[in-house]
Amino acid sequence: MLDTVDDPKRTFSGLTVEAVAAYGNGKFANYQAAKREFSHAHVLEIDVNGQGIGNAGDFEAGDMPASHAGSWAKGRIAAGIHRPVIYFSVSSWRAIMQSLKAAGLARHDVRIWTAHYNGKAHLCSADCGFGVEGAANATQWGSPQAPGTLHPPFAGRNVDVSMTGADFFGGAHAPGPGPRPTPTAAPQFPGRKLRQPPVMTGEDVRTWQVQMAHRGWSIVASGSYDAATEKVCRKFQTEKGLEVDGVVGADTWQAAWTAAIT
């Protein structure tokens, strides 16, 4: 998932855009522009000043305080938003959870979107510290605010990059004229790493190729892991902040089913 305070069309030019978070209010309001340009993608609308709009709330310095997260989410749920998104720095984990509890909300009533800029695609968990329990539903891992955390093709752009869990958009209202199916869970990693040369063949190769084609990548589901497939793999790994080695290991396999647009 990508977001920016600038013009989304210009900033995301040349990138594969599966999901966008955009501002519905405040001085960087760009939600309408993002919705028009990326009608094929999931587009979150972020409320930064507590007007009670959209399906995501920004709870960080300069926007809404963490203590208001629970009441904001409760209001959006009452307005018909299913599992509104709470965005905040991972260092505010305890404060956010306290606010949700005070509002009578359970963890599963919302989707948690953390910011933790370590330059690696991940979903915040106990390994991140800060009192995190369980795991975030999405994590913003790269940003121009944290020099060195953005790698090609994101480097040099005013863009924040997030990893989203497989169920992140399953509970959101889908854009466009009809509903989008919930992304399916990844089939079990086959146990062998897919690579070339020599060219590897098999149903595991075909399964990964089919899923990548389903995501919109230009790839032939031939069942053979050839040079063209490796090229797609490397581009996909770059986009997702994974190790770029052209090998479909467990992480690259799982990422192919993470927040896929179906």
CSV table of C-alpha atoms in Angstrom, one decimal, residues 7-236:
chain,number,residue,atom,x,y,z
A,7,ASP,CA,-0.3,14.2,-6.1
A,8,PRO,CA,-0.7,10.4,-6.2
A,9,LYS,CA,-0.8,10.1,-10.0
A,10,ARG,CA,2.6,11.9,-10.4
A,11,THR,CA,4.2,10.3,-7.3
A,12,PHE,CA,3.2,6.7,-8.1
A,13,SER,CA,4.0,7.0,-11.8
A,14,GLY,CA,5.6,3.8,-13.0
A,15,LEU,CA,4.8,1.8,-9.9
A,16,THR,CA,2.4,-1.2,-9.6
A,17,VAL,CA,-0.4,0.3,-7.4
A,18,GLU,CA,-2.6,-2.3,-5.6
A,19,ALA,CA,-3.7,-0.1,-2.7
A,20,VAL,CA,-3.6,3.6,-1.8
A,21,ALA,CA,-4.1,5.5,1.5
A,22,ALA,CA,-5.1,9.1,0.9
A,23,TYR,CA,-6.1,12.1,3.0
A,24,GLY,CA,-9.8,12.9,3.1
A,25,ASN,CA,-9.2,16.2,4.9
A,26,GLY,CA,-6.4,18.5,6.2
A,27,LYS,CA,-3.9,20.4,4.1
A,28,PHE,CA,-2.8,17.4,2.1
A,29,ALA,CA,-6.3,16.2,1.1
A,30,ASN,CA,-5.8,14.1,-2.0
A,31,TYR,CA,-8.4,11.3,-1.5
A,32,GLN,CA,-10.6,12.3,-4.4
A,33,ALA,CA,-7.6,12.5,-6.8
A,34,ALA,CA,-6.4,9.1,-5.7
A,35,LYS,CA,-9.9,7.6,-6.0
A,36,ARG,CA,-10.2,8.9,-9.6
A,37,GLU,CA,-6.8,7.8,-10.7
A,38,PHE,CA,-6.7,4.4,-9.0
A,39,SER,CA,-10.3,3.2,-9.4
A,40,HIS,CA,-8.9,-0.4,-9.8
A,41,ALA,CA,-7.3,-0.4,-6.4
A,42,HIS,CA,-8.3,-0.3,-2.8
A,43,VAL,CA,-8.3,3.3,-1.6
A,44,LEU,CA,-8.4,4.2,2.1
A,45,GLU,CA,-9.7,7.6,3.1
A,46,ILE,CA,-7.8,9.0,6.1
A,47,ASP,CA,-9.4,11.4,8.7
A,48,VAL,CA,-6.6,13.5,10.2
A,49,ASN,CA,-8.6,16.0,12.2
A,50,GLY,CA,-11.5,14.1,13.7
A,51,GLN,CA,-14.3,15.2,11.4
A,52,GLY,CA,-15.6,11.6,11.4
A,53,ILE,CA,-15.0,10.8,7.8
A,54,GLY,CA,-13.5,7.9,5.9
A,55,ASN,CA,-12.4,4.5,7.1
A,56,ALA,CA,-9.0,5.3,8.5
A,57,GLY,CA,-7.9,7.6,11.3
A,58,ASP,CA,-4.5,9.2,11.8
A,59,PHE,CA,-3.4,9.2,15.4
A,60,GLU,CA,0.1,10.8,15.6
A,61,ALA,CA,1.7,14.1,16.5
A,62,GLY,CA,0.0,17.0,14.6
A,63,ASP,CA,-3.2,14.9,13.9
A,64,MET,CA,-5.5,13.2,16.3
A,65,PRO,CA,-4.2,12.2,19.8
A,66,ALA,CA,-3.9,8.5,20.6
A,67,SER,CA,-6.4,8.9,23.4
A,68,HIS,CA,-9.1,9.7,20.9
A,69,ALA,CA,-8.6,6.5,18.9
A,70,GLY,CA,-11.3,4.5,20.7
A,71,SER,CA,-14.0,7.2,20.5
A,72,TRP,CA,-13.2,7.9,16.8
A,73,ALA,CA,-13.4,4.2,15.9
A,74,LYS,CA,-16.6,3.7,17.8
A,75,GLY,CA,-18.1,6.6,15.9
A,76,ARG,CA,-17.1,5.2,12.6
A,77,ILE,CA,-18.5,1.8,13.5
A,78,ALA,CA,-21.8,3.4,14.4
A,79,ALA,CA,-21.7,5.1,11.0
A,80,GLY,CA,-21.5,1.7,9.3
A,81,ILE,CA,-17.8,1.4,8.7
A,82,HIS,CA,-16.7,-2.2,9.2
A,83,ARG,CA,-13.4,-2.5,11.2
A,84,PRO,CA,-12.1,1.1,10.7
A,85,VAL,CA,-8.3,1.5,10.4
A,86,ILE,CA,-6.3,3.0,13.2
A,87,TYR,CA,-2.9,4.4,12.0
A,88,PHE,CA,-0.2,5.3,14.5
A,89,SER,CA,3.5,5.0,15.3
A,90,VAL,CA,4.3,1.6,16.8
A,91,SER,CA,5.7,3.5,19.9
A,92,SER,CA,2.1,4.4,20.7
A,93,TRP,CA,0.9,0.8,20.8
A,94,ARG,CA,0.0,0.8,24.5
A,95,ALA,CA,-1.8,4.2,24.4
A,96,ILE,CA,-3.9,3.1,21.4
A,97,MET,CA,-4.9,-0.2,23.0
A,98,GLN,CA,-5.8,1.6,26.2
A,99,SER,CA,-8.0,4.0,24.2
A,100,LEU,CA,-9.8,1.2,22.4
A,101,LYS,CA,-10.4,-0.6,25.7
A,102,ALA,CA,-11.8,2.5,27.3
A,103,ALA,CA,-14.3,2.8,24.4
A,104,GLY,CA,-15.4,-0.7,24.9
A,105,LEU,CA,-13.9,-2.0,21.7
A,106,ALA,CA,-12.0,-5.3,21.2
A,107,ARG,CA,-8.9,-5.6,19.1
A,108,HIS,CA,-10.8,-7.4,16.3
A,109,ASP,CA,-13.2,-4.4,16.0
A,110,VAL,CA,-10.5,-2.4,14.2
A,111,ARG,CA,-7.6,-2.8,11.8
A,112,ILE,CA,-4.3,-1.7,13.2
A,113,TRP,CA,-1.9,0.1,10.9
A,114,THR,CA,1.5,0.9,12.5
A,115,ALA,CA,4.4,3.0,11.3
A,116,HIS,CA,7.8,1.4,12.0
A,117,TYR,CA,10.5,2.6,9.6
A,118,ASN,CA,13.2,-0.1,9.5
A,119,GLY,CA,13.4,-0.4,5.7
A,120,LYS,CA,12.1,-4.0,5.7
A,121,ALA,CA,8.6,-5.1,4.7
A,122,HIS,CA,7.0,-6.5,7.9
A,123,LEU,CA,3.9,-6.6,10.1
A,124,CYS,CA,4.7,-5.3,13.6
A,125,SER,CA,4.8,-8.0,16.2
A,126,ALA,CA,6.4,-8.5,19.6
A,127,ASP,CA,9.7,-8.6,17.9
A,128,CYS,CA,9.3,-4.8,17.3
A,129,GLY,CA,9.1,-4.1,21.0
A,130,PHE,CA,7.0,-1.2,22.3
A,131,GLY,CA,4.6,-3.6,24.0
A,132,VAL,CA,3.2,-5.0,20.8
A,133,GLU,CA,1.0,-8.0,21.4
A,134,GLY,CA,-0.2,-10.1,18.5
A,135,ALA,CA,0.5,-8.5,15.1
A,136,ALA,CA,-0.5,-5.4,13.3
A,137,ASN,CA,-2.8,-5.7,10.2
A,138,ALA,CA,-0.5,-3.4,8.2
A,139,THR,CA,2.8,-1.7,8.8
A,140,GLN,CA,4.3,1.3,7.1
A,141,TRP,CA,8.0,0.3,6.8
A,142,GLY,CA,9.5,2.8,4.4
A,143,SER,CA,9.3,6.6,4.2
A,144,PRO,CA,11.3,9.7,3.1
A,145,GLN,CA,11.0,10.8,6.7
A,146,ALA,CA,13.4,8.0,7.6
A,147,PRO,CA,16.4,8.3,5.2
A,148,GLY,CA,17.7,5.0,3.9
A,149,THR,CA,14.4,3.0,4.3
A,150,LEU,CA,13.2,3.4,0.8
A,151,HIS,CA,14.8,1.2,-1.9
A,152,PRO,CA,14.3,1.2,-5.7
A,153,PRO,CA,11.7,1.7,-7.2
A,154,PHE,CA,10.5,3.8,-4.2
A,155,ALA,CA,13.8,5.7,-3.5
A,156,GLY,CA,13.7,9.3,-4.5
A,157,ARG,CA,9.9,9.6,-4.3
A,158,ASN,CA,7.9,11.3,-1.7
A,159,VAL,CA,6.0,8.1,-0.9
A,160,ASP,CA,5.4,6.0,2.2
A,161,VAL,CA,5.2,2.2,1.7
A,162,SER,CA,3.3,-0.3,3.8
A,163,MET,CA,2.9,-4.0,3.9
A,164,THR,CA,-0.7,-5.2,4.5
A,165,GLY,CA,-1.8,-8.5,5.9
A,166,ALA,CA,-3.9,-10.9,3.9
A,167,ASP,CA,-7.1,-9.9,5.7
A,168,PHE,CA,-6.5,-6.1,5.7
A,169,PHE,CA,-8.9,-5.3,2.8
A,170,GLY,CA,-11.2,-8.2,3.4
A,171,GLY,CA,-13.2,-6.1,5.8
A,172,ALA,CA,-13.1,-2.8,3.9
A,173,HIS,CA,-15.8,-1.6,1.5
A,174,ALA,CA,-14.5,-2.3,-2.0
A,175,PRO,CA,-14.2,0.5,-4.5
A,176,GLY,CA,-15.8,0.4,-7.9
A,177,PRO,CA,-19.3,-0.8,-8.9
A,178,GLY,CA,-19.2,-4.2,-7.3
A,179,PRO,CA,-17.6,-5.9,-4.3
A,180,ARG,CA,-14.1,-7.5,-4.5
A,181,PRO,CA,-13.7,-11.0,-3.1
A,182,THR,CA,-11.6,-11.3,0.0
A,183,PRO,CA,-8.0,-12.3,-0.8
A,184,THR,CA,-7.5,-16.0,-0.2
A,185,ALA,CA,-4.9,-17.4,2.1
A,186,ALA,CA,-1.6,-18.5,0.6
A,187,PRO,CA,-1.3,-22.2,0.0
A,188,GLN,CA,1.4,-23.9,2.0
A,189,PHE,CA,5.0,-23.1,0.8
A,190,PRO,CA,6.0,-26.2,-1.3
A,191,GLY,CA,9.3,-26.6,0.7
A,192,ARG,CA,11.6,-26.1,-2.2
A,193,LYS,CA,12.9,-22.8,-3.4
A,194,LEU,CA,11.9,-21.9,-7.0
A,195,ARG,CA,14.9,-20.7,-9.1
A,196,GLN,CA,16.8,-20.9,-12.3
A,197,PRO,CA,19.1,-22.0,-13.9
A,198,PRO,CA,18.5,-24.8,-14.5
A,199,VAL,CA,14.8,-24.2,-15.2
A,200,MET,CA,12.6,-25.8,-12.5
A,201,THR,CA,9.2,-27.2,-13.4
A,202,GLY,CA,6.2,-28.3,-11.5
A,203,GLU,CA,2.8,-27.4,-10.2
A,204,ASP,CA,4.3,-25.3,-7.4
A,205,VAL,CA,5.9,-23.1,-10.1
A,206,ARG,CA,2.6,-22.9,-11.9
A,207,THR,CA,0.7,-22.0,-8.7
A,208,TRP,CA,3.0,-19.1,-8.0
A,209,GLN,CA,2.9,-17.9,-11.6
A,210,VAL,CA,-0.9,-18.0,-11.7
A,211,GLN,CA,-1.1,-16.0,-8.5
A,212,MET,CA,1.3,-13.4,-9.9
A,213,ALA,CA,-0.7,-13.1,-13.1
A,214,HIS,CA,-3.8,-12.7,-10.9
A,215,ARG,CA,-2.1,-9.7,-9.2
A,216,GLY,CA,-1.6,-8.1,-12.6
A,217,TRP,CA,2.0,-9.1,-13.4
A,218,SER,CA,2.8,-9.9,-17.0
A,219,ILE,CA,3.8,-13.6,-16.6
A,220,VAL,CA,2.9,-16.8,-18.4
A,221,ALA,CA,1.7,-19.7,-16.1
A,222,SER,CA,3.8,-22.3,-17.9
A,223,GLY,CA,4.9,-24.3,-14.9
A,224,SER,CA,8.5,-23.6,-15.8
A,225,TYR,CA,10.6,-21.2,-13.7
A,226,ASP,CA,12.4,-19.6,-16.6
A,227,ALA,CA,14.3,-16.3,-17.0
A,228,ALA,CA,11.1,-14.3,-17.6
A,229,THR,CA,9.6,-15.6,-14.4
A,230,GLU,CA,12.8,-14.7,-12.5
A,231,LYS,CA,12.6,-11.2,-13.9
A,232,VAL,CA,9.1,-10.8,-12.5
A,233,CYS,CA,10.2,-12.3,-9.2
A,234,ARG,CA,13.0,-9.7,-8.8
A,235,LYS,CA,10.6,-6.8,-9.6
A,236,PHE,CA,8.1,-8.1,-7.2
